[in-house]
PDB file of C-alpha atoms in Angstrom:
ATOM      1  CA  GLN A 228      10.643 -12.812   9.986  1.00 87.00           C
ATOM      2  CA  VAL A 229       9.278 -10.741   6.985  1.00 94.00           C
ATOM      3  CA  GLN A 230      10.821  -8.126   5.034  1.00 96.00           C
ATOM      4  CA  LEU A 231       8.936  -5.788   2.641  1.00 97.00           C
ATOM      5  CA  VAL A 232      10.455  -3.726  -0.165  1.00 96.00           C
ATOM      6  CA  GLU A 233       8.763  -1.270  -1.760  1.00 96.00           C
ATOM      7  CA  SER A 234       9.502   0.091  -5.079  1.00 95.00           C
ATOM      8  CA  GLY A 235       7.814   2.836  -7.504  1.00 94.00           C
ATOM      9  CA  GLY A 236       6.189   6.102  -6.363  1.00 91.00           C
ATOM     10  CA  GLY A 237       8.181   9.422  -7.330  1.00 97.00           C
ATOM     11  CA  LEU A 238       6.908  12.641  -8.783  1.00 98.00           C
ATOM     12  CA  VAL A 239       4.033  13.450 -10.934  1.00 98.00           C
ATOM     13  CA  GLN A 240       1.166  16.038 -12.043  1.00 98.00           C
ATOM     14  CA  ALA A 241      -2.301  15.848 -10.427  1.00 98.00           C
ATOM     15  CA  GLY A 242      -4.243  14.008 -12.852  1.00 98.00           C
ATOM     16  CA  GLY A 243      -1.475  11.665 -13.516  1.00 98.00           C
ATOM     17  CA  SER A 244      -0.826   8.091 -12.738  1.00 98.00           C
ATOM     18  CA  LEU A 245       1.929   6.207 -10.360  1.00 97.00           C
ATOM     19  CA  SER A 246       2.125   2.408  -9.606  1.00 97.00           C
ATOM     20  CA  VAL A 247       3.920   1.172  -6.096  1.00 98.00           C
ATOM     21  CA  SER A 248       4.916  -2.477  -5.664  1.00 98.00           C
ATOM     22  CA  CYS A 249       6.011  -4.164  -2.428  1.00 98.00           C
ATOM     23  CA  VAL A 250       7.919  -7.464  -2.118  1.00 97.00           C
ATOM     24  CA  ALA A 251       7.799  -9.363   0.960  1.00 96.00           C
ATOM     25  CA  SER A 252      10.092 -12.022   1.626  1.00 95.00           C
ATOM     26  CA  GLY A 253       9.729 -14.817   4.720  1.00 92.00           C
ATOM     27  CA  THR A 254       6.771 -16.824   5.343  1.00 90.00           C
ATOM     28  CA  ILE A 255       3.787 -14.949   3.513  1.00 89.00           C
ATOM     29  CA  PHE A 256       0.071 -16.412   4.001  1.00 90.00           C
ATOM     30  CA  ARG A 257      -2.323 -15.473   1.360  1.00 88.00           C
ATOM     31  CA  ASP A 258      -5.110 -15.015   3.801  1.00 90.00           C
ATOM     32  CA  ASN A 259      -3.284 -12.734   5.816  1.00 94.00           C
ATOM     33  CA  PRO A 260      -4.159  -8.985   4.707  1.00 95.00           C
ATOM     34  CA  MET A 261      -1.465  -6.982   3.066  1.00 96.00           C
ATOM     35  CA  GLY A 262      -1.742  -3.067   1.676  1.00 96.00           C
ATOM     36  CA  TRP A 263      -0.543   0.528   1.894  1.00 98.00           C
ATOM     37  CA  TRP A 264      -0.987   2.709   4.554  1.00 97.00           C
ATOM     38  CA  ARG A 265      -0.054   6.546   4.021  1.00 98.00           C
ATOM     39  CA  GLN A 266       1.505   9.212   5.923  1.00 97.00           C
ATOM     40  CA  ALA A 267       1.327  12.784   5.122  1.00 96.00           C
ATOM     41  CA  PRO A 268       3.689  15.533   6.528  1.00 90.00           C
ATOM     42  CA  GLY A 269       1.752  16.587   9.882  1.00 93.00           C
ATOM     43  CA  LYS A 270      -0.576  14.152   9.597  1.00 95.00           C
ATOM     44  CA  GLN A 271      -1.466  10.601  10.985  1.00 96.00           C
ATOM     45  CA  ARG A 272      -1.129   7.328   9.001  1.00 95.00           C
ATOM     46  CA  GLU A 273      -3.847   6.208   7.664  1.00 96.00           C
ATOM     47  CA  LEU A 274      -4.937   3.011   5.552  1.00 97.00           C
ATOM     48  CA  VAL A 275      -5.174   3.123   1.969  1.00 98.00           C
ATOM     49  CA  ALA A 276      -6.152  -0.090   0.654  1.00 98.00           C
ATOM     50  CA  VAL A 277      -5.931  -3.662   2.085  1.00 97.00           C
ATOM     51  CA  ILE A 278      -6.096  -7.120   0.155  1.00 96.00           C
ATOM     52  CA  ALA A 279      -6.720 -10.589   1.251  1.00 92.00           C
ATOM     53  CA  SER A 280      -7.741 -13.816  -0.146  1.00 86.00           C
ATOM     54  CA  ASP A 281     -10.659 -14.095   2.144  1.00 86.00           C
ATOM     55  CA  THR A 282     -11.655 -10.823   2.674  1.00 87.00           C
ATOM     56  CA  GLY A 283     -11.091  -9.188  -0.591  1.00 93.00           C
ATOM     57  CA  THR A 284     -10.408  -5.712  -1.163  1.00 96.00           C
ATOM     58  CA  ASN A 285     -10.826  -2.315   1.407  1.00 97.00           C
ATOM     59  CA  TYR A 286     -10.385   0.850   0.298  1.00 98.00           C
ATOM     60  CA  ALA A 287     -10.180   4.300   2.018  1.00 97.00           C
ATOM     61  CA  ASP A 288     -13.224   6.577   0.756  1.00 97.00           C
ATOM     62  CA  SER A 289     -10.587   9.076  -0.816  1.00 97.00           C
ATOM     63  CA  VAL A 290      -9.310   6.718  -2.849  1.00 98.00           C
ATOM     64  CA  LYS A 291     -12.089   4.665  -3.951  1.00 98.00           C
ATOM     65  CA  GLY A 292     -12.495   4.912  -7.783  1.00 97.00           C
ATOM     66  CA  ARG A 293      -8.844   5.902  -8.145  1.00 98.00           C
ATOM     67  CA  PHE A 294      -6.662   3.574  -6.689  1.00 98.00           C
ATOM     68  CA  THR A 295      -6.542  -0.071  -7.392  1.00 98.00           C
ATOM     69  CA  ILE A 296      -4.654  -2.986  -4.632  1.00 98.00           C
ATOM     70  CA  SER A 297      -3.716  -6.079  -6.577  1.00 97.00           C
ATOM     71  CA  ARG A 298      -1.395  -9.071  -4.918  1.00 96.00           C
ATOM     72  CA  ASP A 299       0.498 -11.622  -6.739  1.00 95.00           C
ATOM     73  CA  ASN A 300       0.615 -14.828  -4.453  1.00 92.00           C
ATOM     74  CA  ALA A 301       2.835 -16.790  -6.407  1.00 94.00           C
ATOM     75  CA  LYS A 302       5.477 -13.670  -6.178  1.00 95.00           C
ATOM     76  CA  ASN A 303       4.831 -12.150  -2.872  1.00 95.00           C
ATOM     77  CA  THR A 304       3.947  -8.795  -4.150  1.00 96.00           C
ATOM     78  CA  VAL A 305       1.101  -6.398  -3.646  1.00 97.00           C
ATOM     79  CA  TYR A 306       0.900  -3.764  -6.376  1.00 98.00           C
ATOM     80  CA  LEU A 307      -0.815   0.007  -5.872  1.00 98.00           C
ATOM     81  CA  GLN A 308      -2.299   1.485  -8.999  1.00 98.00           C
ATOM     82  CA  MET A 309      -3.077   5.235  -8.475  1.00 98.00           C
ATOM     83  CA  ASN A 310      -4.697   7.175 -11.236  1.00 98.00           C
ATOM     84  CA  SER A 311      -6.232  10.197 -11.259  1.00 98.00           C
ATOM     85  CA  LEU A 312      -3.751  11.610  -8.382  1.00 98.00           C
ATOM     86  CA  LYS A 313      -4.362  14.843  -6.281  1.00 98.00           C
ATOM     87  CA  PRO A 314      -2.296  16.560  -4.400  1.00 97.00           C
ATOM     88  CA  GLU A 315      -3.475  15.587  -1.496  1.00 96.00           C
ATOM     89  CA  ASP A 316      -2.374  12.367  -2.283  1.00 97.00           C
ATOM     90  CA  THR A 317       1.151  13.425  -1.323  1.00 97.00           C
ATOM     91  CA  ALA A 318       2.583  11.187   1.543  1.00 98.00           C
ATOM     92  CA  VAL A 319       5.077   8.565   2.196  1.00 97.00           C
ATOM     93  CA  TYR A 320       3.620   5.241   1.218  1.00 98.00           C
ATOM     94  CA  TYR A 321       4.177   2.238   3.571  1.00 98.00           C
ATOM     95  CA  CYS A 322       3.449  -1.212   2.853  1.00 97.00           C
ATOM     96  CA  TYR A 323       2.463  -3.606   5.275  1.00 96.00           C
ATOM     97  CA  TYR A 324       2.151  -7.312   6.146  1.00 97.00           C
ATOM     98  CA  ARG A 325      -0.178  -8.625   9.049  1.00 94.00           C
ATOM     99  CA  LYS A 326       0.149 -12.124  10.600  1.00 91.00           C
ATOM    100  CA  ALA A 327      -1.387 -12.950  14.031  1.00 87.00           C
ATOM    101  CA  LEU A 328      -0.312 -10.313  16.443  1.00 90.00           C
ATOM    102  CA  SER A 329       2.763  -8.734  14.099  1.00 94.00           C
ATOM    103  CA  THR A 330       2.482  -6.365  11.581  1.00 95.00           C
ATOM    104  CA  TYR A 331       5.206  -5.859   9.471  1.00 96.00           C
ATOM    105  CA  TRP A 332       6.230  -2.699   7.556  1.00 97.00           C
ATOM    106  CA  GLY A 333       8.226  -1.278   4.694  1.00 97.00           C
ATOM    107  CA  GLN A 334      10.811   1.364   4.608  1.00 96.00           C
ATOM    108  CA  GLY A 335       8.157   3.743   2.945  1.00 96.00           C
ATOM    109  CA  THR A 336       8.229   5.331  -0.380  1.00 97.00           C
ATOM    110  CA  GLN A 337       7.421   8.912  -1.434  1.00 97.00           C
ATOM    111  CA  VAL A 338       4.836   9.661  -3.687  1.00 98.00           C
ATOM    112  CA  THR A 339       4.231  13.641  -4.774  1.00 98.00           C
ATOM    113  CA  VAL A 340       1.759  15.293  -6.590  1.00 98.00           C
ATOM    114  CA  SER A 341       2.079  18.568  -8.184  1.00 97.00           C
ATOM    115  CA  SER A 342      -0.989  20.966  -8.508  1.00 94.00           C
TER     116      SER A 342
END
């Protein structure tokens, strides 16, 4: 069983920075993808960034150049550094980890960007 616990997030003004992190417990493999999705009110959940040892990193077009995902495999932790935040980045951010046919989710952390 895998459990994901997020931390970070909060309220920031447009143009500011925030970071979120996610610690995974259980059997975690570095080649399995780990990353972040987000869901804004009234919108579908969307992939923000993903990282895996064999495939590298991938970002949504809307966050490229502003967000950076990183991973510490020794700590089973994934980070998301968010810079130049925009009001449209406001959402609940969910950590996820995928192993075989199973996807595990964190409880979500709120990121609010004020204009």
